[in-house]
Amino acid sequence: MSDSLSESGFDLDHVDRLLTTTRAVRKRLDLEREVSDKLIFECIDLAEQAPTGGNDASRRWMVIRDQDTKNELGRLYAEVGTLFINARGHLDGTGHPKERVVSSGAYLVENFSRAPVLVMCAIWGIHDNSGRPGLFDSAIPSAWSFNLALRSRGLGTAYATMLNNKSDEVAALLGIPSGVTTLVCFPVGYTCGHEFSPAPRRPASDITYFDQWGFTRNRPSIDGSARIEDGPGVVVEIDTDARPKAVWEVISDIGMPARFSEELVDAEWTSDGDRGIGSTFRGSNSIPDVRDWDTNCIVTAWKDRETFEWRVTDAQKPGAIWRFDLVEQGGGSRLRFSMTIGKENNGTAPRALKDPSQESEILRTRRLIHKANMQRVIEGVKGLVDG
Ligand SMILES: Cc1cc2nc3c(=O)[nH]c(=O)nc-3n(C[C@H](O)[C@H](O)[C@H](O)COP(=O)(O)O)c2cc1C
């Protein structure tokens, strides 16, 4: 028996490998090796175990093997896919973060019709924004199960949706009646080799919020309640039309974001030279009737146009860790502003630790104040860069 058997009897090494290495396969599709109907049936049967709204059996699958039909689908796919081909021309050799996916996507555009088999997942119904379950929501879980089933059997595919922009032409070509929505057309083949790596993704602790939108914890809590020990934090995010360069100019000039916050009213650099890891600045608050403070901050991460992190008071024993992260998003930027409350060197930890029965509530109240302030900061930054 494997050490990795779960309580329910699954070998987690295998299950986790399947879940973490089912990648979008394009350049590594074996375009020469035939794929049997038997395997396709098997994978669709597995996929059909996925949930469906109201338990309606409304999903339908199409398997396309006829080369003329595949060519026509390939032609339609390429009409939409010119954006990949053009983008590849711009990005090849630049080291841009999207260079690989664009090159891979462009390859698929050029070879779509050469996949040994195309499998389309469709569902009875038209998305009417009624909020009722079904339609896309019922098709997507099974479409992903189909991917997993393929991978487990040495096959691969990419979740190709661009034909959705040509749904009328696709329906005419394949004789699909009105009232049916097609969602994804999988180019299926054996994979060249079976080793695939997990993708770099954000850890759960960054993107999982507990009890209140934006409330994070760095570590799992022992009893589910918020505790200083677990690194409680807050995240706020905003999308801007402005590109990362413009947003970075505002957030990296520490006095600018500070002026939108009600707590940190003033901040100025106290170190000379280029800004970067090890630079310091002083932040202070002198709002009447509010606790006055004045604190040193040390920059602990700095990547131009991407990341700016600083620790309050002491880099090893920070009172808090604050951080801006910036990514390009849909032609603009997504700005993420986050903070983690430290175990010492702040006003919150001693209060929270004094009475464990109050710890969670004290952290909640403090974080609601942080969240409101941080929201003001990102909205202020957006106002500046988009205004
Ligand atoms: C909703 C959705 C639509 C997608 N559409 C396409 C597509 O039209 N063409 C394509 O080549 N890949 C498409 N993909 C695959 C993504 O590009 C791919 O999942 C992503 O680059 C991450 O790669 P990975 O799955 O290997 O981690 C789509 C994925 C999803 C979830």
Tab-separated table of C-alpha atoms and ligand atoms in Angstrom:
chain	number	residue	atom	x	y	z
A	1	MET	CA	0.000	0.000	0.000
A	2	SER	CA	1.289	3.437	-0.874
A	3	ASP	CA	2.047	5.893	1.938
A	4	SER	CA	0.132	8.457	-0.017
A	5	LEU	CA	-3.273	6.741	0.206
A	6	SER	CA	-5.854	9.264	1.323
A	7	GLU	CA	-8.586	8.615	3.880
A	8	SER	CA	-10.895	7.799	0.988
A	9	GLY	CA	-8.433	5.351	-0.516
A	10	PHE	CA	-7.055	7.424	-3.405
A	11	ASP	CA	-3.377	7.376	-4.195
A	12	LEU	CA	-2.756	11.100	-3.815
A	13	ASP	CA	0.555	10.978	-5.703
A	14	HIS	CA	-1.360	9.913	-8.805
A	15	VAL	CA	-4.383	12.097	-8.283
A	16	ASP	CA	-2.294	15.190	-7.539
A	17	ARG	CA	-0.059	14.540	-10.532
A	18	LEU	CA	-3.127	14.362	-12.752
A	19	LEU	CA	-4.576	17.552	-11.286
A	20	THR	CA	-1.341	19.539	-11.405
A	21	THR	CA	0.048	18.463	-14.766
A	22	THR	CA	-2.965	18.534	-17.070
A	23	ARG	CA	-1.671	21.357	-19.235
A	24	ALA	CA	-2.809	22.999	-22.443
A	25	VAL	CA	-1.028	20.784	-24.988
A	26	ARG	CA	-0.463	22.204	-28.462
A	27	LYS	CA	3.096	21.795	-29.744
A	28	ARG	CA	3.362	18.407	-28.073
A	29	LEU	CA	0.256	16.922	-29.694
A	30	ASP	CA	1.201	13.909	-31.790
A	31	LEU	CA	-0.459	14.812	-35.092
A	32	GLU	CA	0.349	11.457	-36.706
A	33	ARG	CA	-0.963	8.888	-34.232
A	34	GLU	CA	-4.622	7.873	-34.530
A	35	VAL	CA	-6.933	8.137	-31.536
A	36	SER	CA	-9.592	5.444	-31.268
A	37	ASP	CA	-13.311	6.002	-30.833
A	38	LYS	CA	-13.101	3.612	-27.898
A	39	LEU	CA	-10.872	6.020	-25.989
A	40	ILE	CA	-13.040	9.008	-26.877
A	41	PHE	CA	-16.170	7.204	-25.633
A	42	GLU	CA	-14.341	6.263	-22.453
A	43	CYS	CA	-13.286	9.872	-21.796
A	44	ILE	CA	-16.752	11.250	-22.554
A	45	ASP	CA	-18.339	8.677	-20.233
A	46	LEU	CA	-15.978	9.841	-17.491
A	47	ALA	CA	-16.656	13.491	-18.274
A	48	GLU	CA	-20.403	12.916	-18.081
A	49	GLN	CA	-20.016	12.100	-14.388
A	50	ALA	CA	-19.553	15.855	-13.836
A	51	PRO	CA	-22.361	17.751	-12.096
A	52	THR	CA	-25.122	19.401	-14.048
A	53	GLY	CA	-27.640	22.030	-12.964
A	54	GLY	CA	-30.986	20.449	-12.086
A	55	ASN	CA	-29.472	17.082	-13.025
A	56	ASP	CA	-30.532	17.778	-16.636
A	57	ALA	CA	-28.818	15.587	-19.182
A	58	SER	CA	-28.376	18.421	-21.671
A	59	ARG	CA	-24.754	18.074	-22.734
A	60	ARG	CA	-23.930	16.815	-26.207
A	61	TRP	CA	-20.585	15.918	-27.744
A	62	MET	CA	-19.425	15.921	-31.334
A	63	VAL	CA	-16.448	14.019	-32.648
A	64	ILE	CA	-15.076	15.330	-35.931
A	65	ARG	CA	-12.858	13.063	-37.970
A	66	ASP	CA	-13.757	13.943	-41.563
A	67	GLN	CA	-10.731	15.834	-42.926
A	68	ASP	CA	-12.728	18.286	-45.069
A	69	THR	CA	-14.817	19.233	-42.046
A	70	LYS	CA	-11.704	19.555	-39.891
A	71	ASN	CA	-10.122	21.771	-42.564
A	72	GLU	CA	-13.139	24.044	-42.569
A	73	LEU	CA	-13.115	24.269	-38.746
A	74	GLY	CA	-9.370	24.960	-38.945
A	75	ARG	CA	-10.029	27.764	-41.420
A	76	LEU	CA	-12.637	29.325	-39.123
A	77	TYR	CA	-10.351	28.901	-36.113
A	78	ALA	CA	-7.543	30.630	-38.011
A	79	GLU	CA	-9.790	33.569	-38.889
A	80	VAL	CA	-10.195	34.283	-35.192
A	81	GLY	CA	-6.646	33.193	-34.415
A	82	THR	CA	-4.870	35.789	-36.539
A	83	LEU	CA	-4.494	37.742	-33.297
A	84	PHE	CA	-2.193	34.966	-32.007
A	85	ILE	CA	-0.180	34.940	-35.222
A	86	ASN	CA	0.231	38.724	-35.101
A	87	ALA	CA	1.103	38.713	-31.414
A	88	ARG	CA	3.712	36.018	-31.995
A	89	GLY	CA	5.379	38.315	-34.530
A	90	HIS	CA	5.696	40.988	-31.848
A	91	LEU	CA	6.686	38.804	-28.911
A	92	ASP	CA	9.055	36.173	-30.357
A	93	GLY	CA	12.480	36.511	-28.758
A	94	THR	CA	11.448	39.294	-26.368
A	95	GLY	CA	11.211	37.196	-23.190
A	96	HIS	CA	7.768	38.722	-22.588
A	97	PRO	CA	5.779	36.703	-19.996
A	98	LYS	CA	3.200	35.804	-22.681
A	99	GLU	CA	5.763	34.829	-25.338
A	100	ARG	CA	5.433	31.073	-24.794
A	101	VAL	CA	1.662	30.875	-24.589
A	102	VAL	CA	1.276	33.097	-27.640
A	103	SER	CA	3.769	31.031	-29.639
A	104	SER	CA	1.982	27.852	-28.563
A	105	GLY	CA	-1.457	29.335	-29.330
A	106	ALA	CA	-0.250	30.435	-32.772
A	107	TYR	CA	1.061	26.930	-33.458
A	108	LEU	CA	-2.396	25.548	-32.712
A	109	VAL	CA	-3.975	28.107	-35.037
A	110	GLU	CA	-1.741	26.817	-37.828
A	111	ASN	CA	-2.310	23.142	-37.038
A	112	PHE	CA	-5.856	22.935	-35.697
A	113	SER	CA	-7.170	20.823	-38.556
A	114	ARG	CA	-4.234	18.403	-38.262
A	115	ALA	CA	-5.282	17.156	-34.829
A	116	PRO	CA	-6.195	13.474	-35.186
A	117	VAL	CA	-9.655	14.229	-33.847
A	118	LEU	CA	-11.639	17.307	-32.843
A	119	VAL	CA	-14.101	16.880	-29.983
A	120	MET	CA	-16.704	19.522	-29.350
A	121	CYS	CA	-18.606	19.965	-26.100
A	122	ALA	CA	-22.049	21.508	-26.541
A	123	ILE	CA	-25.177	21.942	-24.485
A	124	TRP	CA	-28.874	22.388	-25.154
A	125	GLY	CA	-29.814	25.969	-24.309
A	126	ILE	CA	-28.844	29.538	-25.021
A	127	HIS	CA	-27.247	31.667	-22.376
A	128	ASP	CA	-29.954	34.177	-21.485
A	129	ASN	CA	-28.401	35.695	-18.346
A	130	SER	CA	-31.418	34.408	-16.447
A	131	GLY	CA	-29.211	33.272	-13.583
A	132	ARG	CA	-30.691	29.780	-13.822
A	133	PRO	CA	-28.184	26.934	-13.530
A	134	GLY	CA	-27.347	25.041	-16.646
A	135	LEU	CA	-25.796	25.981	-19.953
A	136	PHE	CA	-22.176	27.083	-19.665
A	137	ASP	CA	-22.183	26.285	-15.977
A	138	SER	CA	-23.208	22.708	-16.629
A	139	ALA	CA	-20.906	22.146	-19.580
A	140	ILE	CA	-17.654	23.506	-18.166
A	141	PRO	CA	-17.215	20.978	-15.320
A	142	SER	CA	-17.541	18.071	-17.727
A	143	ALA	CA	-15.317	19.709	-20.336
A	144	TRP	CA	-12.555	19.882	-17.724
A	145	SER	CA	-13.171	16.278	-16.627
A	146	PHE	CA	-12.760	15.339	-20.285
A	147	ASN	CA	-9.295	17.001	-20.220
A	148	LEU	CA	-8.353	15.045	-17.114
A	149	ALA	CA	-9.599	11.770	-18.574
A	150	LEU	CA	-7.537	12.379	-21.721
A	151	ARG	CA	-4.402	13.117	-19.727
A	152	SER	CA	-4.806	9.969	-17.645
A	153	ARG	CA	-4.793	7.939	-20.868
A	154	GLY	CA	-1.750	9.513	-22.528
A	155	LEU	CA	-3.766	11.969	-24.592
A	156	GLY	CA	-3.803	15.739	-24.457
A	157	THR	CA	-5.610	18.803	-25.728
A	158	ALA	CA	-6.054	22.546	-25.276
A	159	TYR	CA	-9.255	24.147	-24.047
A	160	ALA	CA	-9.854	25.887	-27.369
A	161	THR	CA	-12.790	28.296	-27.323
A	162	MET	CA	-12.066	30.635	-30.203
A	163	LEU	CA	-14.589	28.935	-32.469
A	164	ASN	CA	-17.261	30.412	-30.205
A	165	ASN	CA	-16.709	33.603	-32.193
A	166	LYS	CA	-17.858	31.688	-35.274
A	167	SER	CA	-20.776	29.816	-33.751
A	168	ASP	CA	-23.163	30.481	-36.665
A	169	GLU	CA	-20.683	29.165	-39.232
A	170	VAL	CA	-19.857	26.169	-37.003
A	171	ALA	CA	-23.549	25.382	-36.535
A	172	ALA	CA	-24.149	25.551	-40.290
A	173	LEU	CA	-21.149	23.341	-41.018
A	174	LEU	CA	-21.990	20.673	-38.446
A	175	GLY	CA	-25.779	20.834	-38.710
A	176	ILE	CA	-26.217	21.999	-35.127
A	177	PRO	CA	-29.806	23.123	-34.451
A	178	SER	CA	-30.651	26.512	-33.002
A	179	GLY	CA	-31.060	26.360	-29.251
A	180	VAL	CA	-27.735	24.564	-28.791
A	181	THR	CA	-24.602	26.351	-27.529
A	182	THR	CA	-21.147	25.062	-28.415
A	183	LEU	CA	-18.521	25.834	-25.832
A	184	VAL	CA	-15.208	24.322	-26.659
A	185	CYS	CA	-13.641	22.359	-29.486
A	186	PHE	CA	-10.813	20.152	-28.229
A	187	PRO	CA	-8.010	19.226	-30.637
A	188	VAL	CA	-7.217	15.769	-29.285
A	189	GLY	CA	-4.119	13.652	-29.815
A	190	TYR	CA	-1.606	11.539	-27.962
A	191	THR	CA	0.989	13.680	-26.233
A	192	CYS	CA	4.646	13.524	-27.261
A	193	GLY	CA	6.044	12.333	-23.935
A	194	HIS	CA	4.098	12.177	-20.715
A	195	GLU	CA	6.046	14.499	-18.435
A	196	PHE	CA	4.356	17.831	-17.855
A	197	SER	CA	5.082	20.264	-15.051
A	198	PRO	CA	2.764	22.017	-12.647
A	199	ALA	CA	2.166	25.605	-13.713
A	200	PRO	CA	3.251	28.530	-11.580
A	201	ARG	CA	0.057	29.689	-9.920
A	202	ARG	CA	-0.719	31.921	-6.965
A	203	PRO	CA	-0.760	29.990	-3.674
A	204	ALA	CA	-4.128	29.447	-2.004
A	205	SER	CA	-3.080	31.687	0.887
A	206	ASP	CA	-2.881	34.670	-1.506
A	207	ILE	CA	-6.279	34.261	-3.098
A	208	THR	CA	-8.445	32.645	-0.440
A	209	TYR	CA	-10.472	34.981	1.717
A	210	PHE	CA	-11.913	34.018	5.093
A	211	ASP	CA	-15.325	35.318	6.201
A	212	GLN	CA	-14.827	38.719	4.576
A	213	TRP	CA	-13.708	39.557	1.014
A	214	GLY	CA	-9.979	40.270	1.119
A	215	PHE	CA	-9.265	38.721	4.557
A	216	THR	CA	-6.314	36.335	4.109
A	217	ARG	CA	-4.250	34.112	6.370
A	218	ASN	CA	-0.716	32.991	5.562
A	219	ARG	CA	-1.102	29.644	7.260
A	220	PRO	CA	-4.070	27.352	7.914
A	221	SER	CA	-5.666	28.063	11.262
A	222	ILE	CA	-5.853	25.187	13.752
A	223	ASP	CA	-9.517	25.795	14.528
A	224	GLY	CA	-10.677	27.965	11.637
A	225	SER	CA	-10.604	31.222	13.582
A	226	ALA	CA	-8.331	34.166	12.753
A	227	ARG	CA	-5.182	34.309	14.870
A	228	ILE	CA	-2.107	36.512	14.974
A	229	GLU	CA	-0.029	33.330	14.752
A	230	ASP	CA	-1.371	32.572	11.262
A	231	GLY	CA	-0.433	35.867	9.628
A	232	PRO	CA	-3.838	37.514	9.142
A	233	GLY	CA	-3.936	39.930	6.230
A	234	VAL	CA	-6.015	42.077	3.941
A	235	VAL	CA	-6.057	42.356	0.150
A	236	VAL	CA	-7.730	44.923	-2.072
A	237	GLU	CA	-7.477	45.016	-5.851
A	238	ILE	CA	-8.466	47.345	-8.637
A	239	ASP	CA	-8.213	47.350	-12.428
A	240	THR	CA	-6.948	50.437	-14.190
A	241	ASP	CA	-6.992	51.433	-17.835
A	242	ALA	CA	-3.438	52.731	-17.405
A	243	ARG	CA	-0.513	50.453	-18.179
A	244	PRO	CA	1.785	49.185	-15.376
A	245	LYS	CA	4.415	51.850	-16.128
A	246	ALA	CA	2.039	54.685	-15.220
A	247	VAL	CA	0.690	52.914	-12.123
A	248	TRP	CA	4.196	52.055	-10.952
A	249	GLU	CA	5.226	55.696	-11.085
A	250	VAL	CA	2.485	56.532	-8.614
A	251	ILE	CA	2.820	53.617	-6.187
A	252	SER	CA	6.613	53.633	-6.037
A	253	ASP	CA	6.628	57.274	-5.014
A	254	ILE	CA	5.549	56.439	-1.479
A	255	GLY	CA	4.209	59.888	-0.625
A	256	MET	CA	1.566	59.604	-3.352
A	257	PRO	CA	-0.417	56.541	-2.217
A	258	ALA	CA	-0.035	57.632	1.422
A	259	ARG	CA	-2.027	60.766	0.851
A	260	PHE	CA	-5.165	58.761	0.037
A	261	SER	CA	-5.041	56.837	3.301
A	262	GLU	CA	-6.612	58.170	6.457
A	263	GLU	CA	-4.021	56.511	8.665
A	264	LEU	CA	-0.720	56.945	6.895
A	265	VAL	CA	-0.881	60.631	6.106
A	266	ASP	CA	2.726	61.330	5.417
A	267	ALA	CA	5.623	59.311	4.076
A	268	GLU	CA	9.029	60.310	2.840
A	269	TRP	CA	12.162	58.516	1.829
A	270	THR	CA	14.939	58.506	4.425
A	271	SER	CA	17.594	56.714	2.387
A	272	ASP	CA	19.572	58.192	-0.468
A	273	GLY	CA	20.374	56.715	-3.839
A	274	ASP	CA	18.349	54.435	-6.069
A	275	ARG	CA	15.179	52.982	-4.637
A	276	GLY	CA	15.286	49.252	-4.090
A	277	ILE	CA	15.570	46.515	-1.475
A	278	GLY	CA	17.050	48.025	1.685
A	279	SER	CA	15.790	51.571	0.989
A	280	THR	CA	13.992	53.134	3.928
A	281	PHE	CA	11.248	55.658	4.448
A	282	ARG	CA	9.399	57.117	7.383
A	283	GLY	CA	5.651	57.033	7.682
A	284	SER	CA	3.695	59.096	10.144
A	285	ASN	CA	0.169	59.867	11.199
A	286	SER	CA	-0.767	63.045	12.961
A	287	ILE	CA	-4.516	63.240	12.488
A	288	PRO	CA	-6.011	65.091	15.482
A	289	ASP	CA	-7.673	62.747	18.013
A	290	VAL	CA	-6.084	59.698	16.409
A	291	ARG	CA	-3.090	57.855	17.884
A	292	ASP	CA	-0.016	59.603	16.568
A	293	TRP	CA	2.753	57.470	15.292
A	294	ASP	CA	5.921	57.712	13.358
A	295	THR	CA	7.613	54.626	12.074
A	296	ASN	CA	10.498	53.427	9.958
A	297	CYS	CA	9.819	51.256	6.960
A	298	ILE	CA	12.291	49.043	5.125
A	299	VAL	CA	11.811	48.011	1.499
A	300	THR	CA	12.016	44.208	1.308
A	301	ALA	CA	10.963	43.534	-2.300
A	302	TRP	CA	11.262	45.819	-5.290
A	303	LYS	CA	10.777	44.864	-8.912
A	304	ASP	CA	10.253	47.641	-11.390
A	305	ARG	CA	6.608	47.838	-12.526
A	306	GLU	CA	5.731	44.678	-10.568
A	307	THR	CA	6.356	44.563	-6.844
A	308	PHE	CA	6.996	46.949	-3.994
A	309	GLU	CA	6.984	45.492	-0.477
A	310	TRP	CA	7.976	47.128	2.772
A	311	ARG	CA	8.106	46.092	6.390
A	312	VAL	CA	7.279	48.330	9.263
A	313	THR	CA	9.750	48.940	12.138
A	314	ASP	CA	11.918	45.845	11.815
A	315	ALA	CA	12.528	43.709	8.728
A	316	GLN	CA	12.911	40.537	10.845
A	317	LYS	CA	10.093	41.256	13.283
A	318	PRO	CA	7.816	43.484	11.253
A	319	GLY	CA	4.856	45.234	12.792
A	320	ALA	CA	3.234	44.770	9.398
A	321	ILE	CA	4.194	43.804	5.868
A	322	TRP	CA	2.731	45.967	3.127
A	323	ARG	CA	2.900	45.200	-0.551
A	324	PHE	CA	1.867	46.442	-3.976
A	325	ASP	CA	1.746	43.954	-6.861
A	326	LEU	CA	1.076	45.010	-10.387
A	327	VAL	CA	0.259	42.897	-13.427
A	328	GLU	CA	-0.683	43.764	-16.959
A	329	GLN	CA	-4.356	42.995	-17.414
A	330	GLY	CA	-6.413	43.315	-20.580
A	331	GLY	CA	-4.461	46.279	-21.956
A	332	GLY	CA	-4.392	48.007	-18.548
A	333	SER	CA	-3.206	46.883	-15.130
A	334	ARG	CA	-4.461	45.102	-12.043
A	335	LEU	CA	-3.177	46.660	-8.854
A	336	ARG	CA	-3.148	44.539	-5.715
A	337	PHE	CA	-2.483	46.153	-2.370
A	338	SER	CA	-2.010	43.733	0.517
A	339	MET	CA	-0.863	43.727	4.107
A	340	THR	CA	-0.127	41.189	6.829
A	341	ILE	CA	-0.369	42.041	10.502
A	342	GLY	CA	2.874	41.208	12.338
A	343	LYS	CA	3.217	39.277	15.584
A	344	GLU	CA	4.839	42.207	17.372
A	345	ASN	CA	5.848	45.823	16.932
A	346	ASN	CA	2.307	46.983	16.404
A	347	GLY	CA	-0.712	47.968	18.447
A	348	THR	CA	-2.970	45.110	17.371
A	349	ALA	CA	-0.979	41.997	18.327
A	350	PRO	CA	-0.708	42.674	22.092
A	351	ARG	CA	-4.422	43.458	22.311
A	352	ALA	CA	-5.362	40.370	20.291
A	353	LEU	CA	-3.054	38.050	22.209
A	354	LYS	CA	-4.204	39.246	25.616
A	355	ASP	CA	-7.509	37.403	25.343
A	356	PRO	CA	-7.758	34.473	22.907
A	357	SER	CA	-11.562	34.624	23.059
A	358	GLN	CA	-11.403	38.153	21.567
A	359	GLU	CA	-8.526	37.568	19.153
A	360	SER	CA	-10.631	36.860	16.090
A	361	GLU	CA	-12.933	39.848	16.682
A	362	ILE	CA	-10.057	42.260	17.319
A	363	LEU	CA	-8.431	41.132	14.081
A	364	ARG	CA	-11.695	41.522	12.224
A	365	THR	CA	-12.297	45.061	13.457
A	366	ARG	CA	-8.725	46.154	12.742
A	367	ARG	CA	-8.774	44.611	9.304
A	368	LEU	CA	-12.052	46.295	8.368
A	369	ILE	CA	-10.356	49.646	9.074
A	370	HIS	CA	-7.303	48.629	7.046
A	371	LYS	CA	-9.486	47.414	4.209
A	372	ALA	CA	-11.416	50.696	3.984
A	373	ASN	CA	-8.174	52.679	3.998
A	374	MET	CA	-6.493	50.450	1.461
A	375	GLN	CA	-9.540	50.685	-0.779
A	376	ARG	CA	-9.257	54.480	-0.626
A	377	VAL	CA	-5.596	54.197	-1.633
A	378	ILE	CA	-6.188	52.048	-4.704
A	379	GLU	CA	-9.165	54.128	-5.793
A	380	GLY	CA	-7.023	57.238	-5.370
A	381	VAL	CA	-4.253	55.699	-7.457
A	382	LYS	CA	-6.752	54.707	-10.130
A	383	GLY	CA	-8.182	58.215	-10.141
A	384	LEU	CA	-4.708	59.613	-10.764
A	385	VAL	CA	-3.599	57.227	-13.485
A	386	ASP	CA	-6.888	56.910	-15.333
A	387	GLY	CA	-7.914	60.484	-14.784
B	1	LIG	C1	-12.027	29.592	-20.875
B	1	LIG	C2	-10.750	29.197	-21.587
B	1	LIG	C3	-10.619	29.509	-22.921
B	1	LIG	C4	-9.459	29.129	-23.629
B	1	LIG	N1	-9.377	29.345	-24.977
B	1	LIG	C5	-8.284	28.895	-25.664
B	1	LIG	C6	-8.228	28.989	-27.081
B	1	LIG	O1	-9.166	29.427	-27.752
B	1	LIG	N2	-7.104	28.567	-27.707
B	1	LIG	C7	-6.054	28.023	-27.028
B	1	LIG	O2	-5.054	27.650	-27.652
B	1	LIG	N3	-6.092	27.890	-25.681
B	1	LIG	C8	-7.183	28.302	-24.991
B	1	LIG	N4	-7.247	28.122	-23.605
B	1	LIG	C9	-6.112	27.514	-22.892
B	1	LIG	C10	-5.308	28.542	-22.111
B	1	LIG	O3	-4.587	29.354	-22.998
B	1	LIG	C11	-4.369	27.826	-21.156
B	1	LIG	O4	-5.131	27.105	-20.225
B	1	LIG	C12	-3.469	28.788	-20.400
B	1	LIG	O5	-2.565	29.354	-21.285
B	1	LIG	C13	-2.705	28.146	-19.268
B	1	LIG	O6	-1.967	27.044	-19.715
B	1	LIG	P1	-2.069	25.683	-18.910
B	1	LIG	O7	-3.503	25.237	-19.016
B	1	LIG	O8	-1.116	24.751	-19.572
B	1	LIG	O9	-1.676	25.992	-17.493
B	1	LIG	C14	-8.396	28.471	-22.923
B	1	LIG	C15	-8.554	28.173	-21.566
B	1	LIG	C16	-9.726	28.498	-20.905
B	1	LIG	C17	-9.873	28.121	-19.454
